Amino acid sequence: MVLCRIYIFGNVTERMNPLKKPVTLHDIAREAGVSFNTVSRALNDKPDINEETKRRVLEVARRLDYRPNRVARGLRQRRTATIGVVVADLANPFFAEVVEGIDRVCTARGYGLLLANTEEDPARELAAVQHLVERQVDGVLLAPTQRDLASLHYLVKKGVPFSLLARFFKDFAAQAVINDDREGARSAVSHLLSRGHRRILFLNGPSYNSSASLRLEGYRLAHAEVGLPVDETLILTTNARMDGGKAAIETALQHSLEFTAVFCFSDYVAFGALRALRRAGKRIPAEMAVMGYDDVAFAELVNPPLSTVRIAKTRLGATAAEALLARIEGTSSLSGERLITLSPELVIREST
Amino acid sequence: MVLCRIYIFGNVTERMNPLKKPVTLHDIAREAGVSFNTVSRALNDKPDINEETKRRVLEVARRLDYRPNRVARGLRQRRTATIGVVVADLANPFFAEVVEGIDRVCTARGYGLLLANTEEDPARELAAVQHLVERQVDGVLLAPTQRDLASLHYLVKKGVPFSLLARFFKDFAAQAVINDDREGARSAVSHLLSRGHRRILFLNGPSYNSSASLRLEGYRLAHAEVGLPVDETLILTTNARMDGGKAAIETALQHSLEFTAVFCFSDYVAFGALRALRRAGKRIPAEMAVMGYDDVAFAELVNPPLSTVRIAKTRLGATAAEALLARIEGTSSLSGERLITLSPELVIREST
DNA sequence: TTGTAGGCGTTATCAT
DNA sequence: ATGATAACGCCTACAA
């Protein structure tokens, strides 16, 4: 592995402008020969103002390329038009797409997006949330690690509105936008059962994760529907990454566990499982069916293309943002709901 | 395709706390029996203060769970400890990883991260930059669309420091952290040539993209090194996404263009090419070699695992952030350099 | 219709 | 060592 060296060419010729002082309301006022709050009125088009002066003021503002100082405005109005976004793992395409959805509605409505990454570490989650609160965000969108409730308690204590992304708590009444993971898992496992599989290995996520527990319910439900008892030895817990899937399959094979299909907590896990299975000489789907979850962009690119459960990721982000903004701005729509559940879609490709 | 319906369960029982007024310096001052700027001194541990009172003040602050209002601080100090990040496409894992690198150094140094997404639209790029400037960010990290210089001129005019991510301009002296794309392409094409390929199709990005033009130079250089003239008909321009690679291969095949290897602008493009080639019955690498660029996480998962050129993505983001912060804070280190170039790494897997 | 005054929560600059 | 006072740029009264 080649070490990355840094090459440096040339040097910046042009000196940065030494942060020239921005034009303020006062500057415009002086230029237009009015008081500075007449300018304020003109710019925020308030009712009480003469059309003619307003026109003149706006003209001057345009000429000087005036830009409001949103920090000052934020201090005065006690709202910053900013929302904090705390995700578990940015490099995970799942969250990247969720954030894209959030960005779309936030920028459309003039809100800024203050981003933080926890890497599934509860301590970082709390630190991030506190930091965001200090920055006076109007609300927070959070994918909690679910190891504890510290950050949520903090938000409640500070009175900052928030919604949860893709995860929720049974015993903590916070708004959450989630995927219907019970149904997603049920339909996936049903599909496998309908193909004749009777021993379906389940590589699930950790039990504190709400998606994992919902998917486990779905797994059981599908079995119950056909009157098949669940063999608990087929339920394994892995970490949510690729190596988790690989490792789980390897140990399962070592212990000569019997199964003809694998249902995975995520596409990532499925990719790992796929590799391990192929390395063990299993042909897919002839000898072994594999099913993922999420439908990240690459699911259709692996070999064979992965069957999976699609989550509407950007939609999830966009919906969460809308619900939160509605709550912040006092709009009605989705504001009061506890759980907003998006329905999943079974995507059958060639791995099952 | 199943339409995604929204199910809504339950209702939020607990009313959000009506944004209780946060504790301020004054509150602490009253509680501790000192003036509010003594409190300020204590908290920012300034020199001129009695140890005893300082201890007392800090104790009160802790008890009341005081948090500084960073908006007020930002207004007063004219620095917000925030940097703006403008990327081209969040859903692209390349940029997601770059942002992860940025996040790591920014949070470590107490900076917040205001994120915006252009989706390669110059108009959105300018709007995003203006928005960030209104929010008084201390600096901007920008992956420019390169269709025009409007946003850069704007930043210069406003005197806001910025660095470019992964792209640069020959004729505009802005700091940029980039990959050595000429060398990356040269080594990739060299490798193909050394395997005996003589007609190497190049699916390149649009020419305004600085990476694309550098990679073209590398393509030519590799040919020159072995004294092979370049057949210009082998150089195609595609959009940087998967469908681009697919479409390009399809037309190339239709026009019965002769080639035994394909070098792609990105892994994404390569994935598309891979599919189109396989659909056309080509065996890889026996009949056709394929090489990508970037080394996104999935490159090793496709079939066959993709040979590619690795860019140190998180490192690129982290380096850019460090350079920018150094410039903002007046630290020496990388601050003055024009181009900071990271060296790529050739990764040979099974597609070549 | 317009201008004046005050304050949002800090930090910085004076006095004391 | 501490306290009063003045910004920072804006908005929201209220007065003219």
XYZ file of C-alpha atoms (C1' of nucleotides) in Angstrom:
736
model
C 0.000 0.000 0.000
C 1.483 3.265 -1.159
C 1.585 5.964 1.461
C -0.147 9.124 0.373
C 2.358 11.885 0.101
C 1.443 15.500 -0.365
C 2.851 17.449 -3.242
C 2.613 21.186 -3.174
C 2.822 23.387 -6.215
C 3.038 27.143 -6.439
C 1.694 29.628 -3.998
C -1.360 31.769 -3.722
C -0.534 35.011 -5.486
C -3.617 36.998 -4.828
C -3.888 38.003 -1.190
C -7.310 37.394 0.230
C -9.276 40.568 0.669
C -8.956 41.342 4.371
C -12.629 40.723 5.056
C -13.983 44.067 3.950
C -16.703 45.375 6.168
C -20.104 44.341 4.835
C -22.740 46.928 4.040
C -25.398 47.278 6.717
C -28.800 48.849 7.018
C -27.106 52.044 8.145
C -25.059 52.276 4.977
C -28.155 51.994 2.869
C -29.972 54.482 5.065
C -27.240 57.071 4.707
C -27.064 56.516 0.972
C -30.809 56.751 0.513
C -31.298 59.608 2.924
C -33.716 57.828 5.250
C -33.469 56.275 8.695
C -32.122 52.761 8.959
C -35.347 51.177 10.013
C -37.189 52.578 7.075
C -34.706 50.485 5.179
C -35.542 47.503 7.325
C -39.195 47.995 6.533
C -38.533 48.240 2.840
C -36.459 45.092 2.728
C -38.867 42.984 4.736
C -41.722 44.602 2.852
C -43.710 45.658 5.835
C -47.050 47.421 5.233
C -46.352 50.925 6.551
C -44.139 52.386 3.900
C -44.361 54.719 0.953
C -44.078 52.942 -2.359
C -41.749 55.567 -3.732
C -39.251 55.499 -0.855
C -39.433 51.745 -0.801
C -38.491 51.628 -4.458
C -35.616 54.008 -3.851
C -34.339 52.064 -0.862
C -34.473 48.760 -2.672
C -32.596 50.289 -5.555
C -29.809 51.449 -3.264
C -29.730 48.087 -1.526
C -29.362 46.350 -4.844
C -26.646 48.738 -5.947
C -24.594 48.149 -2.816
C -25.288 44.417 -2.985
C -26.677 44.435 0.510
C -26.989 41.103 2.252
C -28.729 40.806 5.575
C -26.585 39.593 8.442
C -28.443 36.494 9.492
C -26.488 36.183 12.689
C -27.707 39.544 13.898
C -31.189 38.724 12.754
C -31.001 35.414 14.548
C -29.949 37.030 17.780
C -32.750 39.528 17.622
C -35.525 37.207 16.494
C -34.416 34.231 18.521
C -34.740 32.033 15.520
C -31.884 31.284 13.208
C -33.650 29.516 10.343
C -31.218 26.699 10.878
C -31.834 23.103 11.734
C -29.297 20.681 13.126
C -28.873 17.287 11.523
C -27.216 14.500 13.441
C -26.610 11.283 11.560
C -24.949 8.057 12.542
C -22.623 7.600 9.612
C -22.200 9.909 6.681
C -20.169 7.488 4.617
C -23.126 5.146 4.680
C -25.098 5.873 1.495
C -28.292 5.308 3.431
C -27.766 8.405 5.542
C -26.250 10.355 2.683
C -29.508 9.975 0.806
C -31.556 10.841 3.856
C -29.552 14.033 4.242
C -30.097 14.825 0.588
C -33.838 14.687 1.184
C -33.507 16.926 4.213
C -31.392 19.405 2.295
C -33.919 19.626 -0.476
C -36.795 20.792 1.693
C -34.668 22.913 3.998
C -32.996 24.972 1.308
C -36.303 25.330 -0.487
C -37.715 26.921 2.642
C -34.727 29.081 3.415
C -33.359 26.983 6.253
C -29.714 26.194 6.696
C -28.419 22.789 7.615
C -25.907 22.347 10.421
C -24.480 18.864 10.094
C -22.919 16.518 12.629
C -21.792 12.909 12.524
C -21.867 10.580 15.525
C -20.316 7.448 14.035
C -22.707 5.558 16.311
C -21.022 6.889 19.438
C -23.486 8.021 22.163
C -20.937 10.414 23.650
C -20.455 12.153 20.333
C -24.210 12.229 19.889
C -24.707 14.162 23.099
C -21.815 16.495 22.351
C -23.177 17.193 18.896
C -26.637 17.973 20.192
C -25.305 20.319 22.858
C -23.200 22.058 20.291
C -26.178 22.528 18.013
C -28.244 23.933 20.845
C -25.535 26.463 21.633
C -25.781 27.530 18.040
C -29.473 28.187 18.600
C -30.789 25.880 15.928
C -34.553 26.062 15.560
C -34.852 22.297 15.602
C -32.925 19.057 15.348
C -33.212 16.025 13.115
C -31.530 13.106 14.790
C -30.693 9.503 14.036
C -30.085 8.376 17.629
C -27.573 5.706 18.498
C -30.263 4.312 20.824
C -27.739 3.326 23.441
C -29.172 5.930 25.790
C -31.621 8.838 25.937
C -29.194 11.518 27.075
C -29.348 13.657 23.966
C -33.126 13.441 23.784
C -33.539 14.418 27.410
C -31.242 17.316 26.734
C -33.314 18.539 23.823
C -36.490 18.264 25.852
C -34.920 20.112 28.745
C -33.832 22.939 26.464
C -37.196 23.000 24.733
C -35.757 22.462 21.279
C -38.124 20.675 18.882
C -36.758 17.578 17.217
C -37.717 14.580 15.147
C -36.056 11.213 14.924
C -34.696 9.807 11.691
C -35.338 6.171 10.839
C -35.323 5.112 14.479
C -37.712 5.506 17.380
C -38.224 4.671 21.018
C -41.123 2.644 22.302
C -40.987 4.280 25.706
C -40.091 7.818 24.804
C -42.690 9.968 23.105
C -40.702 11.706 20.424
C -41.789 12.271 16.880
C -40.093 9.897 14.474
C -40.196 9.259 10.758
C -39.516 5.635 10.161
C -39.824 2.868 7.686
C -42.401 0.167 8.359
C -39.719 -2.344 9.167
C -42.017 -4.978 10.538
C -43.883 -5.102 7.266
C -40.686 -4.878 5.245
C -39.189 -7.858 7.012
C -42.461 -9.761 6.939
C -42.824 -9.404 3.192
C -39.191 -10.285 2.574
C -39.339 -13.425 4.681
C -42.750 -14.343 3.258
C -41.230 -14.199 -0.151
C -38.458 -16.552 0.882
C -40.942 -18.915 2.484
C -43.079 -18.887 -0.640
C -40.029 -20.017 -2.590
C -39.916 -23.072 -0.399
C -37.220 -22.036 2.045
C -37.814 -23.431 5.502
C -34.603 -22.572 7.293
C -33.924 -18.892 6.866
C -30.871 -17.481 8.597
C -31.492 -13.981 9.949
C -28.457 -11.733 10.303
C -30.046 -8.996 12.377
C -28.705 -5.780 13.864
C -28.240 -5.177 17.602
C -31.427 -5.408 19.653
C -31.316 -1.837 20.959
C -31.805 -0.686 17.381
C -35.513 -0.148 16.804
C -35.308 -1.236 13.194
C -33.717 -4.488 14.254
C -36.414 -5.263 16.765
C -39.159 -4.437 14.289
C -37.580 -6.608 11.649
C -37.349 -9.443 14.101
C -41.093 -9.128 14.681
C -41.591 -9.260 10.928
C -39.458 -12.363 10.695
C -41.544 -14.094 13.339
C -44.791 -12.862 11.839
C -44.005 -14.325 8.436
C -43.251 -17.673 10.018
C -46.438 -17.556 12.046
C -48.453 -16.852 8.941
C -47.479 -20.199 7.489
C -47.527 -22.007 10.808
C -43.809 -22.596 10.886
C -42.095 -22.422 14.282
C -39.013 -20.206 14.467
C -35.721 -21.907 15.151
C -34.020 -19.426 17.465
C -30.578 -20.675 16.523
C -31.115 -19.147 13.109
C -31.232 -15.638 14.540
C -27.818 -14.024 14.749
C -26.778 -10.541 15.730
C -24.152 -8.765 13.671
C -22.804 -5.304 13.424
C -24.393 -3.422 10.574
C -21.375 -3.395 8.293
C -19.980 -5.635 5.659
C -17.506 -7.456 7.827
C -20.400 -8.314 10.140
C -22.144 -10.245 7.399
C -18.973 -11.971 6.343
C -18.041 -13.014 9.853
C -21.535 -14.247 10.682
C -21.702 -16.441 7.619
C -18.289 -17.873 8.308
C -19.157 -18.927 11.847
C -22.548 -20.237 10.767
C -20.850 -22.378 8.155
C -18.225 -23.514 10.633
C -20.875 -24.681 13.073
C -22.523 -26.362 10.093
C -25.744 -24.585 10.785
C -28.330 -25.647 8.240
C -30.068 -22.996 6.164
C -30.976 -22.359 2.535
C -31.572 -18.628 2.682
C -30.147 -15.579 4.448
C -32.101 -12.458 5.338
C -29.814 -9.566 6.218
C -30.250 -6.445 8.302
C -28.878 -4.260 5.524
C -27.540 -4.433 2.013
C -24.086 -3.918 3.434
C -24.414 -6.982 5.592
C -25.761 -8.850 2.589
C -22.737 -7.899 0.527
C -20.484 -9.362 3.165
C -22.623 -12.480 3.338
C -22.544 -12.789 -0.426
C -18.777 -12.764 -0.484
C -18.445 -15.280 2.315
C -20.975 -17.593 0.725
C -19.354 -17.438 -2.648
C -15.982 -18.053 -1.136
C -17.494 -21.133 0.500
C -18.513 -22.316 -2.950
C -22.249 -21.719 -2.651
C -24.027 -20.836 -5.851
C -26.549 -18.026 -5.534
C -29.473 -18.308 -5.751
C -29.355 -21.956 -6.786
C -27.957 -23.235 -3.497
C -28.515 -20.228 -1.307
C -30.871 -17.282 -1.438
C -29.748 -13.922 -0.078
C -31.880 -10.926 0.727
C -30.788 -7.470 1.860
C -32.459 -4.388 3.254
C -32.393 -0.680 2.291
C -31.852 -0.901 -1.473
C -28.797 1.309 -1.679
C -27.737 2.276 -5.182
C -25.274 -0.567 -5.473
C -27.651 -3.353 -4.621
C -28.461 -3.895 -8.270
C -24.804 -3.936 -9.235
C -23.481 -6.834 -7.209
C -23.462 -10.312 -8.580
C -26.079 -11.536 -8.600
C -28.169 -8.364 -8.297
C -29.461 -8.286 -4.766
C -33.084 -8.768 -3.805
C -33.891 -6.355 -1.045
C -36.440 -4.168 0.721
C -36.472 -0.618 -0.508
C -36.684 2.248 1.929
C -37.643 5.600 0.464
C -34.549 7.280 1.825
C -34.712 10.794 0.434
C -38.410 10.750 1.106
C -37.746 9.798 4.693
C -35.407 12.742 5.081
C -37.734 15.130 3.306
C -40.732 13.998 5.350
C -38.846 14.383 8.601
C -37.734 17.863 7.618
C -41.253 18.849 6.663
C -42.727 17.520 9.871
C -40.142 19.340 11.943
C -40.499 22.626 10.093
C -44.259 22.389 10.428
C -43.812 22.013 14.152
C -41.339 24.868 14.351
C -43.461 27.234 12.336
C -46.668 26.185 13.982
C -48.167 24.919 10.760
C -50.669 22.135 11.190
C -50.024 19.334 8.650
C -47.872 16.551 10.047
C -46.756 18.489 13.044
C -48.407 16.604 15.874
C -47.967 13.024 14.827
C -45.952 10.651 16.909
C -44.838 8.127 14.319
C -44.845 8.770 10.618
C -44.331 5.472 8.913
C -43.277 5.053 5.299
C -44.200 1.857 3.593
C -41.381 -0.261 2.171
C -41.266 -1.946 -1.191
C -40.075 -5.454 -1.859
C -37.561 -5.504 -4.702
C -36.953 -8.932 -6.139
C -33.842 -9.241 -8.245
C -31.695 -12.285 -8.809
C -30.269 -13.288 -5.451
C -33.429 -15.066 -4.300
C -43.829 -0.093 -8.549
C -45.692 0.345 -5.329
C -46.494 3.915 -4.420
C -45.198 4.872 -1.026
C -48.073 5.654 1.214
C -47.722 7.275 4.577
C -49.167 5.627 7.624
C -49.587 7.644 10.724
C -49.917 6.158 14.164
C -50.720 7.793 17.428
C -50.061 11.343 18.426
C -47.429 13.145 20.402
C -48.646 13.172 23.969
C -46.029 15.272 25.624
C -46.256 18.909 24.583
C -42.914 20.329 23.625
C -41.546 22.657 26.240
C -42.351 26.115 24.947
C -38.701 27.004 24.379
C -37.841 28.000 27.904
C -35.626 31.019 28.109
C -31.999 29.958 28.285
C -29.792 31.067 31.150
C -27.522 33.964 30.275
C -24.501 35.633 31.760
C -26.837 37.923 33.665
C -28.561 35.023 35.366
C -25.251 33.671 36.575
C -24.140 37.143 37.634
C -27.235 37.667 39.742
C -26.938 34.231 41.289
C -23.257 34.678 42.065
C -23.521 38.269 43.187
C -21.081 39.714 40.671
C -21.384 41.746 37.496
C -22.133 39.922 34.290
C -18.803 40.640 32.699
C -16.941 39.188 35.604
C -18.826 36.064 34.690
C -17.677 36.423 31.116
C -14.114 36.689 32.309
C -14.427 33.628 34.456
C -15.889 31.503 31.707
C -13.343 32.515 29.089
C -10.628 32.305 31.702
C -9.192 35.726 31.178
C -6.209 36.796 33.306
C -7.678 39.594 35.431
C -9.814 37.703 37.882
C -9.676 36.489 41.429
C -9.317 32.745 41.700
C -11.915 32.516 44.408
C -14.649 34.421 42.557
C -13.817 32.553 39.410
C -14.339 29.250 41.183
C -17.635 30.469 42.583
C -18.852 31.712 39.223
C -17.957 28.512 37.431
C -19.764 26.544 40.099
C -22.937 28.554 39.562
C -22.609 28.242 35.800
C -22.337 24.504 36.094
C -25.289 24.336 38.418
C -27.510 26.284 36.050
C -26.182 24.318 33.079
C -25.153 27.492 31.349
C -24.434 27.284 27.625
C -22.994 30.232 25.749
C -25.154 31.655 23.007
C -22.895 31.265 20.014
C -25.063 33.458 17.873
C -24.538 36.423 20.159
C -20.876 35.626 20.398
C -20.686 35.402 16.639
C -22.290 38.775 16.206
C -19.918 40.406 18.618
C -16.722 38.703 17.509
C -17.487 38.695 13.824
C -16.534 35.091 13.622
C -18.991 32.278 13.954
C -16.685 29.254 14.129
C -18.662 27.871 11.246
C -17.541 26.865 7.820
C -19.756 26.387 4.804
C -19.455 23.228 2.758
C -20.809 23.149 -0.773
C -20.693 19.824 -2.543
C -21.870 18.722 -5.939
C -23.801 15.630 -4.992
C -24.329 14.267 -1.526
C -25.709 10.961 -2.682
C -22.420 10.305 -4.422
C -20.304 8.319 -1.948
C -17.260 10.203 -3.140
C -18.496 13.462 -1.706
C -20.027 11.796 1.306
C -16.589 10.561 2.289
C -15.015 13.927 1.596
C -17.550 15.542 3.905
C -16.790 12.943 6.545
C -13.163 14.008 6.475
C -14.152 17.647 6.740
C -16.462 16.931 9.630
C -13.765 15.143 11.526
C -11.328 18.038 11.643
C -13.992 20.709 12.008
C -15.726 19.207 15.015
C -12.368 18.439 16.568
C -11.521 22.128 16.379
C -14.904 23.378 17.510
C -16.176 24.468 14.127
C -19.666 23.833 12.878
C -20.462 22.645 9.410
C -23.108 24.378 7.325
C -23.903 22.088 4.419
C -25.277 22.776 0.955
C -25.776 20.664 -2.133
C -25.601 22.022 -5.684
C -26.455 18.907 -7.665
C -23.996 20.269 -10.246
C -26.168 23.303 -10.928
C -24.192 26.578 -11.176
C -27.221 28.639 -10.190
C -27.670 26.628 -7.016
C -23.969 26.933 -6.363
C -24.109 30.714 -6.385
C -27.255 30.788 -4.295
C -25.709 28.439 -1.757
C -22.564 30.521 -1.452
C -24.517 33.732 -1.015
C -26.634 32.089 1.619
C -23.577 30.925 3.501
C -22.046 34.371 3.372
C -25.213 35.863 4.822
C -24.803 33.430 7.668
C -21.353 34.843 8.253
C -19.412 31.641 7.845
C -15.706 32.057 8.539
C -14.787 30.228 5.377
C -16.122 28.034 2.605
C -15.133 24.655 1.249
C -16.458 24.301 -2.265
C -16.604 21.691 -4.983
C -17.354 24.032 -7.873
C -19.467 22.999 -10.837
C -16.817 24.710 -12.970
C -19.360 25.984 -15.448
C -18.599 29.538 -14.341
C -16.712 31.541 -11.746
C -19.637 33.468 -10.304
C -19.543 31.952 -6.839
C -15.777 32.335 -6.585
C -15.878 35.952 -7.637
C -18.548 36.476 -5.046
C -16.439 34.999 -2.282
C -13.467 37.097 -3.283
C -15.594 40.214 -3.397
C -16.909 39.550 0.075
C -13.455 38.692 1.350
C -14.461 35.249 2.593
C -11.624 32.718 2.573
C -12.296 29.510 0.708
C -10.653 26.385 -0.630
C -11.711 24.203 -3.510
C -12.497 20.531 -3.117
C -11.175 18.066 -5.681
C -11.370 20.604 -8.510
C -9.348 23.663 -9.459
C -9.066 26.385 -12.060
C -5.983 26.931 -14.176
C -6.712 30.617 -14.614
C -8.107 31.500 -11.230
C -5.753 31.615 -8.280
C -7.743 29.902 -5.571
C -6.436 27.361 -3.131
C -7.470 23.841 -4.016
C -6.928 20.402 -2.572
C -6.934 17.932 -5.394
C -5.927 14.483 -6.395
C -3.024 14.118 -8.788
C -5.311 13.064 -11.586
C -2.747 13.257 -14.338
C -0.592 10.753 -12.532
C -3.583 8.632 -11.573
C -4.730 8.334 -15.158
C -1.213 7.860 -16.438
C -0.551 4.937 -14.128
C -3.907 3.347 -14.868
C -3.450 3.549 -18.615
C 0.167 2.463 -18.320
C -1.022 -0.610 -16.538
C -3.453 -1.406 -19.313
C -0.783 -0.846 -21.948
C 1.603 -3.111 -20.084
C -1.006 -5.829 -20.262
C -0.840 -5.570 -24.012
C -3.892 -3.431 -24.672
C -3.402 -1.133 -27.627
C -6.868 0.284 -28.160
C -8.105 1.708 -24.867
C -11.499 3.370 -24.870
C -11.574 6.408 -22.572
C -14.959 7.340 -21.118
C -14.044 10.743 -19.768
C -16.026 13.435 -17.978
C -16.918 16.817 -19.481
C -13.948 18.960 -20.486
C -14.748 21.870 -18.170
C -14.135 19.507 -15.267
C -10.530 19.932 -14.160
C -10.201 16.289 -13.190
C -11.340 15.261 -16.634
C -8.788 17.428 -18.398
C -5.999 16.228 -16.131
C -6.945 12.624 -16.693
C -6.938 13.200 -20.408
C -3.388 14.475 -20.108
C -2.504 11.343 -18.187
C -4.083 9.178 -20.882
C -2.006 10.897 -23.550
C 1.125 10.780 -21.439
C 0.905 7.039 -20.939
C 0.559 6.534 -24.670
C 3.486 8.838 -25.359
C 5.634 6.910 -22.932
C 5.376 3.810 -25.096
C 5.396 5.715 -28.351
C 1.836 4.841 -29.240
C -0.200 7.515 -31.037
C -3.590 8.274 -29.550
C -6.625 7.446 -31.637
C -8.924 10.377 -30.917
C -12.020 8.393 -31.788
C -11.404 6.365 -28.644
C -11.979 9.380 -26.425
C -15.623 9.819 -25.477
C -17.315 12.260 -23.150
C -19.990 10.970 -20.817
C -21.885 12.306 -17.877
C -20.350 11.144 -14.649
C -23.102 8.737 -13.683
C -23.849 5.112 -14.293
C -26.184 5.612 -17.210
C -23.416 7.595 -18.891
C -21.125 4.591 -18.914
C -23.864 2.302 -20.094
C -24.957 4.579 -22.919
C -21.393 5.223 -24.074
C -20.585 1.530 -24.298
C -23.769 0.828 -26.163
C -23.092 3.413 -28.854
C -19.435 2.392 -29.088
C -20.517 -1.176 -29.669
C -23.146 -0.108 -32.193
C -20.577 1.795 -34.220
C -18.399 -1.295 -33.926
C -15.584 0.730 -32.468
C -12.639 -1.537 -31.804
C -11.164 -1.634 -28.316
C -10.020 -4.212 -25.788
C -10.050 -2.083 -22.656
C -12.114 0.723 -21.126
C -10.790 3.385 -18.800
C -13.592 5.229 -17.036
C -13.873 8.657 -15.457
C -15.309 7.190 -12.275
C -16.261 3.926 -10.679
C -19.872 4.807 -11.295
C -19.257 5.122 -15.000
C -17.342 1.855 -14.866
C -20.287 0.102 -13.240
C -22.502 1.210 -16.078
C -19.904 0.106 -18.610
C -19.575 -3.243 -16.874
C -23.278 -3.894 -17.173
C -23.474 -2.876 -20.807
C -20.463 -4.985 -21.694
C -21.745 -8.016 -19.919
C -25.109 -7.621 -21.532
C -23.293 -7.580 -24.869
C -21.757 -10.897 -23.946
C -18.217 -9.739 -23.266
C -16.315 -11.675 -20.660
C -14.321 -9.562 -18.233
C -11.351 -9.409 -18.100
C -10.787 -12.170 -20.675
C -12.278 -10.258 -23.582
C -12.437 -6.783 -22.160
C -10.581 -4.996 -19.389
C -12.357 -2.321 -17.375
C -10.825 0.242 -15.080
C -12.557 2.784 -12.866
C -11.541 5.810 -10.844
C -12.146 6.878 -7.207
C -12.284 3.510 -5.457
C -15.622 3.939 -3.773
C -16.503 1.294 -1.197
C -18.415 -0.821 -3.677
C -15.690 -1.110 -6.268
C -14.481 -4.325 -4.707
C -17.968 -5.776 -4.548
C -18.999 -5.777 -8.186
C -18.312 -8.705 -10.398
C -15.522 -8.905 -11.198
C -14.022 -6.689 -8.482
C -13.092 -3.442 -10.173
C -9.541 -2.284 -10.760
C -9.410 1.424 -10.094
C -7.433 4.447 -8.954
C -7.881 5.231 -5.321
C -8.374 8.782 -4.171
C -7.827 9.407 -0.467
C -11.283 10.897 -0.054
C -11.575 11.539 3.657
C -7.992 12.698 3.614
C -8.826 15.127 0.852
C -11.651 16.571 2.911
C -9.595 16.687 6.080
C -6.667 18.326 4.331
C -8.882 20.955 2.760
C -10.459 21.719 6.103
C -7.079 22.002 7.777
C -5.715 24.292 5.101
C -8.759 26.521 5.301
C -8.772 26.692 9.085
C -5.069 27.494 9.052
C -5.792 30.385 6.741
C -8.720 31.569 8.824
C -6.860 31.431 12.082
C -3.673 32.831 10.629
C -1.710 29.701 11.393
C 1.165 29.071 9.039
C 1.226 25.404 7.948
C -0.549 24.808 4.651
C -2.240 28.156 4.595
C -0.578 29.866 1.669
C -0.317 27.068 -0.845
C -2.087 27.265 -4.134
C -2.511 23.605 -5.011
C -2.266 20.818 -2.501
C -2.051 17.600 -4.444
C -2.661 14.180 -2.971
C -1.067 11.248 -4.677
C -3.360 8.513 -5.962
C -2.892 4.789 -5.642
C -3.422 2.234 -8.357
C -5.601 -0.623 -7.118
C -5.512 -3.678 -9.322
C -8.317 -6.130 -8.732
C -9.874 -8.533 -11.203
C -11.420 -6.457 -13.956
C -8.134 -5.868 -15.775
C -45.512 57.363 6.658
C -41.375 57.866 9.139
C -37.891 58.294 12.989
C -36.323 57.171 17.840
C -35.285 54.040 21.478
C -34.331 49.739 23.338
C -32.707 45.168 23.510
C -31.239 40.245 21.793
C -26.389 37.939 24.681
C -21.829 38.514 24.006
C -17.162 40.461 24.120
C -14.111 44.574 24.346
C -12.716 48.964 26.283
C -12.802 51.793 29.374
C -12.805 53.416 34.183
C -12.641 52.464 39.119
C -9.716 42.673 40.501
C -14.073 44.350 39.217
C -17.854 47.100 37.190
C -20.067 50.212 34.010
C -20.636 51.192 29.072
C -20.542 50.571 24.378
C -20.767 48.120 20.469
C -22.083 43.941 16.901
C -26.570 44.420 13.082
C -30.974 43.735 13.265
C -36.038 44.007 14.553
C -40.045 45.592 17.273
C -42.222 48.564 19.744
C -43.769 53.264 20.272
C -43.591 58.104 19.395
C -43.725 61.846 16.021
